[in-house]
Coordinates of N, CA and C in Angstrom, one line a residue:
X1 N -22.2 -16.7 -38.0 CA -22.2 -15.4 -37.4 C -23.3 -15.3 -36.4
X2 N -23.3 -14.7 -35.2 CA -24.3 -14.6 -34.3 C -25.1 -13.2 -34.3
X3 N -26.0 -13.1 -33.8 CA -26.6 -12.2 -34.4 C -26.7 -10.8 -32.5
X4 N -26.6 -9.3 -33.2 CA -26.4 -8.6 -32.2 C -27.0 -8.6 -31.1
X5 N -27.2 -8.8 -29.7 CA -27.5 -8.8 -28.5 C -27.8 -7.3 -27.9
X6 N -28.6 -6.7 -28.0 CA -28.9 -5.3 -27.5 C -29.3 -5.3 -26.5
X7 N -29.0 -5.0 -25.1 CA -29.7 -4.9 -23.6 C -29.6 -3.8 -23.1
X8 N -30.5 -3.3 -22.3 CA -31.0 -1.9 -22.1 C -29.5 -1.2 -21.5
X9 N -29.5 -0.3 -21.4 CA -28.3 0.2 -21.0 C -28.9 0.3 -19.6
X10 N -27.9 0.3 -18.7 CA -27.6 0.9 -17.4 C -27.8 2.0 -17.2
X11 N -27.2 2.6 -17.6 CA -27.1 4.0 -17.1 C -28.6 4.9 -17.1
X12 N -29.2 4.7 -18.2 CA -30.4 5.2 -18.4 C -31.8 4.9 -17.5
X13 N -31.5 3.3 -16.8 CA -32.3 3.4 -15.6 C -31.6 3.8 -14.1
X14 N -30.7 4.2 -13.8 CA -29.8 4.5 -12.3 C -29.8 5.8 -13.0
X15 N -30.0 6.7 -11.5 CA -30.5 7.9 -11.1 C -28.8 8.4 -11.1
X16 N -28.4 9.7 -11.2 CA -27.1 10.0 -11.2 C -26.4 10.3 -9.8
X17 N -25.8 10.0 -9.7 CA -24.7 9.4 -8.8 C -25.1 8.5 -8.4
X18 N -25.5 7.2 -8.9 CA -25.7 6.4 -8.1 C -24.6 5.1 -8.3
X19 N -23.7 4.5 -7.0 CA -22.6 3.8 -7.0 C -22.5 3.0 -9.1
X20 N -23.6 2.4 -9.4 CA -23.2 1.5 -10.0 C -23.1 2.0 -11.2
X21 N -24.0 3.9 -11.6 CA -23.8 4.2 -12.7 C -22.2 4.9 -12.8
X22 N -22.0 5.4 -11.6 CA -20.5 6.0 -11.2 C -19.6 5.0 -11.3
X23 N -19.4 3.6 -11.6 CA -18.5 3.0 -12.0 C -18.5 2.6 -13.1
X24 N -19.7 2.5 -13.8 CA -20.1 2.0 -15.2 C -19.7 3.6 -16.5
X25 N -19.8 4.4 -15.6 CA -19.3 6.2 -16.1 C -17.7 5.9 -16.2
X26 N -16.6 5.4 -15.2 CA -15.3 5.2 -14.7 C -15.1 4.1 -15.7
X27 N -15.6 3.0 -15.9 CA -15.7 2.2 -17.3 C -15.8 2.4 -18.4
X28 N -16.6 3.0 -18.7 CA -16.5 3.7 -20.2 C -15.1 4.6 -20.6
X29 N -14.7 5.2 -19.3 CA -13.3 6.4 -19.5 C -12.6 5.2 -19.7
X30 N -12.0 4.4 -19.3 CA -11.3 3.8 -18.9 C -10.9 2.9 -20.7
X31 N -12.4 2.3 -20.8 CA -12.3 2.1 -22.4 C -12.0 3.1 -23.6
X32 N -12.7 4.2 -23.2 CA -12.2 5.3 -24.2 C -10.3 6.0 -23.9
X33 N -9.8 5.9 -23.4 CA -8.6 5.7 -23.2 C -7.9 5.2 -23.3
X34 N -8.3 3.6 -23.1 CA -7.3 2.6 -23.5 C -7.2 2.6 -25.2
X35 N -8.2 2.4 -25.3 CA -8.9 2.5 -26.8 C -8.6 3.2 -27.6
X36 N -8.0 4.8 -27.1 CA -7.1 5.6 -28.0 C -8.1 6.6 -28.3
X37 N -9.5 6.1 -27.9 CA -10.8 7.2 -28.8 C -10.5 8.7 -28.2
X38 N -10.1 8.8 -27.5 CA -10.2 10.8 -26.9 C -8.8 10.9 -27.9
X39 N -7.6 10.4 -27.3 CA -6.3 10.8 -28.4 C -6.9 11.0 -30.1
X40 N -7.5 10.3 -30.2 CA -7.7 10.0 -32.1 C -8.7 11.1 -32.1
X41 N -9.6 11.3 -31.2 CA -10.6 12.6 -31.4 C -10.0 14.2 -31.6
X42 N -9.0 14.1 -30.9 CA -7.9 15.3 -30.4 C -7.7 15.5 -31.7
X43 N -6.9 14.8 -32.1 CA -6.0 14.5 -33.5 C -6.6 15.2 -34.8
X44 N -8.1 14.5 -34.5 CA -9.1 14.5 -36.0 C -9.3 15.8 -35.8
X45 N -9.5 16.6 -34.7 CA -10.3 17.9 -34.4 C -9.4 18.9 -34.7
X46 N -8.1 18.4 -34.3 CA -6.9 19.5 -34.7 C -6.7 20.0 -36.1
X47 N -6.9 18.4 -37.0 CA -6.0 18.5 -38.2 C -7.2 19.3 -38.9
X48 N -9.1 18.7 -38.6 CA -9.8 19.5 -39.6 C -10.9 20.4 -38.9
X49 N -10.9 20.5 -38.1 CA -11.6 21.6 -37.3 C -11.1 23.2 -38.6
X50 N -12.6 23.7 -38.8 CA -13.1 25.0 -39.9 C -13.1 25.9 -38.6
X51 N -12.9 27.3 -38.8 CA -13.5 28.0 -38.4 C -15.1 27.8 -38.8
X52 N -16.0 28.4 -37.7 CA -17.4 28.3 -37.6 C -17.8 27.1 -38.0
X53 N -17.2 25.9 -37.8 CA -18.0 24.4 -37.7 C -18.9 24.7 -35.9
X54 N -19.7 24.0 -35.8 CA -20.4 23.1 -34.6 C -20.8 22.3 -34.6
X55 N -19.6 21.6 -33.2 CA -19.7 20.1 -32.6 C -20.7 19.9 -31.8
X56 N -20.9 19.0 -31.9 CA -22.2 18.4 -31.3 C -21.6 17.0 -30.6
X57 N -21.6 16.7 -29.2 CA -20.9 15.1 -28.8 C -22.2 14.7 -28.3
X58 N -22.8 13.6 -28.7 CA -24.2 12.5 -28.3 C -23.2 11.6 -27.1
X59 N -24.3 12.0 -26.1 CA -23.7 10.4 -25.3 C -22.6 11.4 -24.5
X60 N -22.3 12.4 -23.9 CA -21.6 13.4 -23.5 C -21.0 12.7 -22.2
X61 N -21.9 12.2 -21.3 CA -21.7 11.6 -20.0 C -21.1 12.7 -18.8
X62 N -20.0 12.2 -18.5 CA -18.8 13.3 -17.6 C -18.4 13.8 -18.6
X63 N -18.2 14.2 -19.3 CA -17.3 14.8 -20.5 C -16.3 14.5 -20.6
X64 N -15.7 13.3 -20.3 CA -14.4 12.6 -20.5 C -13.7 13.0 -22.3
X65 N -14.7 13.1 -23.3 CA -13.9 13.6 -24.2 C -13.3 14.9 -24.4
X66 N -14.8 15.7 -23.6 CA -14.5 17.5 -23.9 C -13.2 17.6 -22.8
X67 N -13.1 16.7 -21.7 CA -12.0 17.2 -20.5 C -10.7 16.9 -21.4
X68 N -10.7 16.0 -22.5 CA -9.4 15.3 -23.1 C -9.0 16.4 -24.5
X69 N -9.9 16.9 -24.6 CA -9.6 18.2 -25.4 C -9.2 19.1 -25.0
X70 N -9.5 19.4 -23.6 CA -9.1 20.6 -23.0 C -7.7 20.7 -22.8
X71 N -7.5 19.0 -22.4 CA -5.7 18.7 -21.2 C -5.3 18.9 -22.5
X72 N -5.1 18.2 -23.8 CA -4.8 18.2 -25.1 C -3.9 19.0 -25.9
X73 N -5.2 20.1 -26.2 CA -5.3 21.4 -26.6 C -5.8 22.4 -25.9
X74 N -5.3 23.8 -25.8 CA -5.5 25.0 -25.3 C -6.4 25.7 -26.3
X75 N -5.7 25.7 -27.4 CA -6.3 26.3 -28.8 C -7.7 26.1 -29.0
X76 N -7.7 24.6 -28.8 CA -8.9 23.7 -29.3 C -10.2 24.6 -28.2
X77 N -9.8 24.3 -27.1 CA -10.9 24.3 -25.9 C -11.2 25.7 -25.7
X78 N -10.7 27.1 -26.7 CA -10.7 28.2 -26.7 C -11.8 28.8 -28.5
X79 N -11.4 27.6 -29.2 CA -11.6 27.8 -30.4 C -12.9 27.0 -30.9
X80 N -13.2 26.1 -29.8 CA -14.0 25.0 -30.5 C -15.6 25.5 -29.6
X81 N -16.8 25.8 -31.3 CA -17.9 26.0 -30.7 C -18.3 24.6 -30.1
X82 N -18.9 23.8 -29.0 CA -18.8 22.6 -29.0 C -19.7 22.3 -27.9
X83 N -21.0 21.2 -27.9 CA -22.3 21.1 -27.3 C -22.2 19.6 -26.8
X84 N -22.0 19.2 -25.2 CA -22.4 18.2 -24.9 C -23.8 17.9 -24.8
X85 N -24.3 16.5 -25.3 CA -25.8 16.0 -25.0 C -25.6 14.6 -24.3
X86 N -26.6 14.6 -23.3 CA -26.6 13.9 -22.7 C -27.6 13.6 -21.7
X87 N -28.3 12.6 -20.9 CA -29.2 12.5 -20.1 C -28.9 13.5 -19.0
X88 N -27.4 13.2 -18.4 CA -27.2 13.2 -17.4 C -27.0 15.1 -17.4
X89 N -26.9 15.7 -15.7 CA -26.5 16.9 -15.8 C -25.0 17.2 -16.6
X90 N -25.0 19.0 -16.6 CA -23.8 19.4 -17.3 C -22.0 19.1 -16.4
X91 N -21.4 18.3 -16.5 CA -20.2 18.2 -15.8 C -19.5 19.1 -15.1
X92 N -19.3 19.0 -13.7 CA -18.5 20.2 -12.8 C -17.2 20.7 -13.8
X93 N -16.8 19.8 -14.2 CA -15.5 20.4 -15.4 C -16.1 20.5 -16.5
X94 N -17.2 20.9 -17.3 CA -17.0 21.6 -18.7 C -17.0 23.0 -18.6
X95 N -16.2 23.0 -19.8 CA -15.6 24.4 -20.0 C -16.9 25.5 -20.2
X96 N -17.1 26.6 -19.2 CA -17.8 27.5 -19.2 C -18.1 27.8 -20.8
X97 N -17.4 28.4 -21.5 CA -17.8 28.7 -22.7 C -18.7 27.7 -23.7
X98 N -18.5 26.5 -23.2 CA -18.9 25.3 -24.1 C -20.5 25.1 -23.5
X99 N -21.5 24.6 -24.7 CA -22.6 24.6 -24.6 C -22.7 23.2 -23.6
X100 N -24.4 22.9 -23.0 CA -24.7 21.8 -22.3 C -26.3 21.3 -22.7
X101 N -26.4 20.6 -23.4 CA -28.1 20.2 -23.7 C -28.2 19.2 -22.9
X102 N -28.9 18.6 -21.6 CA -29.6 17.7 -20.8 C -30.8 17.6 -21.4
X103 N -31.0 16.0 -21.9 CA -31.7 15.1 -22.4 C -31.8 14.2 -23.2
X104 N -32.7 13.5 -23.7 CA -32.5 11.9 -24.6 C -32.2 12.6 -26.4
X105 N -30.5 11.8 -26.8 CA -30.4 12.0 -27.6 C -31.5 11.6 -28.9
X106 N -32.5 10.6 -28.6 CA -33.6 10.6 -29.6 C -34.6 11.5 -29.7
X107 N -34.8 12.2 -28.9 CA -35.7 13.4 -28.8 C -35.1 14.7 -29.0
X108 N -33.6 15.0 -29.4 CA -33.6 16.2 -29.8 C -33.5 16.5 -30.8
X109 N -34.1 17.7 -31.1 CA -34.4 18.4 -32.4 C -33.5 19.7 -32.9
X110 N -32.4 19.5 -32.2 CA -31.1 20.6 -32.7 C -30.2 20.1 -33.7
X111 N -30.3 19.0 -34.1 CA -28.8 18.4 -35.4 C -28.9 18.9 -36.2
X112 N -29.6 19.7 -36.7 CA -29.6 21.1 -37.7 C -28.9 21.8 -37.7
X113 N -28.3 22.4 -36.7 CA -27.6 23.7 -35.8 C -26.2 23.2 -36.0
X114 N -25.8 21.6 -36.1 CA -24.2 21.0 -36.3 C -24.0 20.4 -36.9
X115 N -22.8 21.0 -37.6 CA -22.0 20.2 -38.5 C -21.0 19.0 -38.5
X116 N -20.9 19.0 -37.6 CA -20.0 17.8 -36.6 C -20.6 17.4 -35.8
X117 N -20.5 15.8 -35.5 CA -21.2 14.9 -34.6 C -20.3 14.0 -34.1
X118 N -19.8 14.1 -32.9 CA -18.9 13.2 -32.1 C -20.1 12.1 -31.5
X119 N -19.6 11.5 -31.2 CA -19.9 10.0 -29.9 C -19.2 9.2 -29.8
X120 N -19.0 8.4 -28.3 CA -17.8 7.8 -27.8 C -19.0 6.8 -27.2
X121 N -18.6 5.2 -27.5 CA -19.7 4.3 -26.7 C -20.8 4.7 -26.4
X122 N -21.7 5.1 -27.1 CA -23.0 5.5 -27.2 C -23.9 4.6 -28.6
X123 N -23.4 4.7 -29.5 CA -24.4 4.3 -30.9 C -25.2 2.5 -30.6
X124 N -24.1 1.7 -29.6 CA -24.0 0.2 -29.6 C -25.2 -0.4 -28.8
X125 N -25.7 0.5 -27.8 CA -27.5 0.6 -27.4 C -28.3 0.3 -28.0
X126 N -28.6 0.8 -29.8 CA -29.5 0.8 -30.1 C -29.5 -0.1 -31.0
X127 N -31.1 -0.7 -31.8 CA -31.2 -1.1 -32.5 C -31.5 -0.8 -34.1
X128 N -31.5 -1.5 -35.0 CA -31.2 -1.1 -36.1 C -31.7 -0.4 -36.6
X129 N -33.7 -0.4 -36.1 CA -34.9 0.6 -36.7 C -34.3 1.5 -35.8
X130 N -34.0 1.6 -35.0 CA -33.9 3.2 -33.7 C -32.5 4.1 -34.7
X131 N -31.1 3.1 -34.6 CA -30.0 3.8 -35.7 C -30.6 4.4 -37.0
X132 N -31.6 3.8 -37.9 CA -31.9 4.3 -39.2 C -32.7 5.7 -38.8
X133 N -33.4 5.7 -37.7 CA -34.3 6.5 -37.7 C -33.8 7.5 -37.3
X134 N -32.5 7.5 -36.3 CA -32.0 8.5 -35.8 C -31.0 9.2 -37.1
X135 N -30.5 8.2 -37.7 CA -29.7 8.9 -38.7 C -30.5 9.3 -39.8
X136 N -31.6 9.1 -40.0 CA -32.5 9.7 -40.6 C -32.9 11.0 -40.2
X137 N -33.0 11.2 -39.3 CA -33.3 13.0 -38.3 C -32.4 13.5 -39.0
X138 N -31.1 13.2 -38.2 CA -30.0 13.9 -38.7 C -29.5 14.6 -39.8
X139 N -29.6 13.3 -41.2 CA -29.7 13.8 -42.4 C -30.6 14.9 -43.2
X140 N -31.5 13.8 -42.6 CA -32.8 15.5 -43.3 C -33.8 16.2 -43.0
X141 N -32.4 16.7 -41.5 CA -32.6 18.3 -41.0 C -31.9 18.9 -41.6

């Protein structure tokens, strides 16, 4: 068995819009699509979405998942309290009603506030002390 290879992400050093994070953004959709992850997200959110839950998506990007909820569901994108995080600014397409936190998902101190935690190609960045630690916040907030 070989052992995990962690390398910085891209995206986090390129400035936004810049050509190579704009194709590496267009790659990630591309995998989350093929991949089925926005369909299966749709699905999951339909069948157990509570009134008064709050989603929280890490790793938000363009909002390729919140935009795949919206084409989706009407209901969903009307009904769901629901908070992108992410470095990057708030996406020209998210839904007015839906929240926007800009910044590094290791420094925020809101996971309290949500009961639901989405992410799409995000968790695979880090390493094992950074995952424990983060999922440590999490838990016991």
């Amino acid at each position: 068995m070989h052992a995990r290879v962690i390398k910085p992400e891209i995206l986090d050093t390129l400035p936004e819009g810049h050509p190579d994070a704009e194709r590496n953004r267009k790659e990630i959709y591309l995998l989350g699509k093929l991949s089925g992850n926005y369909r299966h997200a749709v699905k999951l959110l339909k069948a157990h979405h509570q009134p008064g839950d709050r989603i929280l998506e890490i790793g938000a990007g363009t909002g390729e998942l919140g935009k795949a909820l919206t084409r989706k569901s009407e209901e969903l994108t009307h009904t769901l309290d629901y908070t992108g995080l992410d470095l990057w600014n708030r996406p020209p397409l998210w839904p007015q009603r839906w929240n926007w936190w800009q910044g590094d998902l290791l420094d925020f101190n809101g996971y309290p506030d949500y009961n639901v935690l989405l992410g799409n190609f995000i968790l695979h960045q880090f390493d094992d002390n950074t995952l424990r630690d983060l999922f440590n916040r999490i838990r016991n907030n």
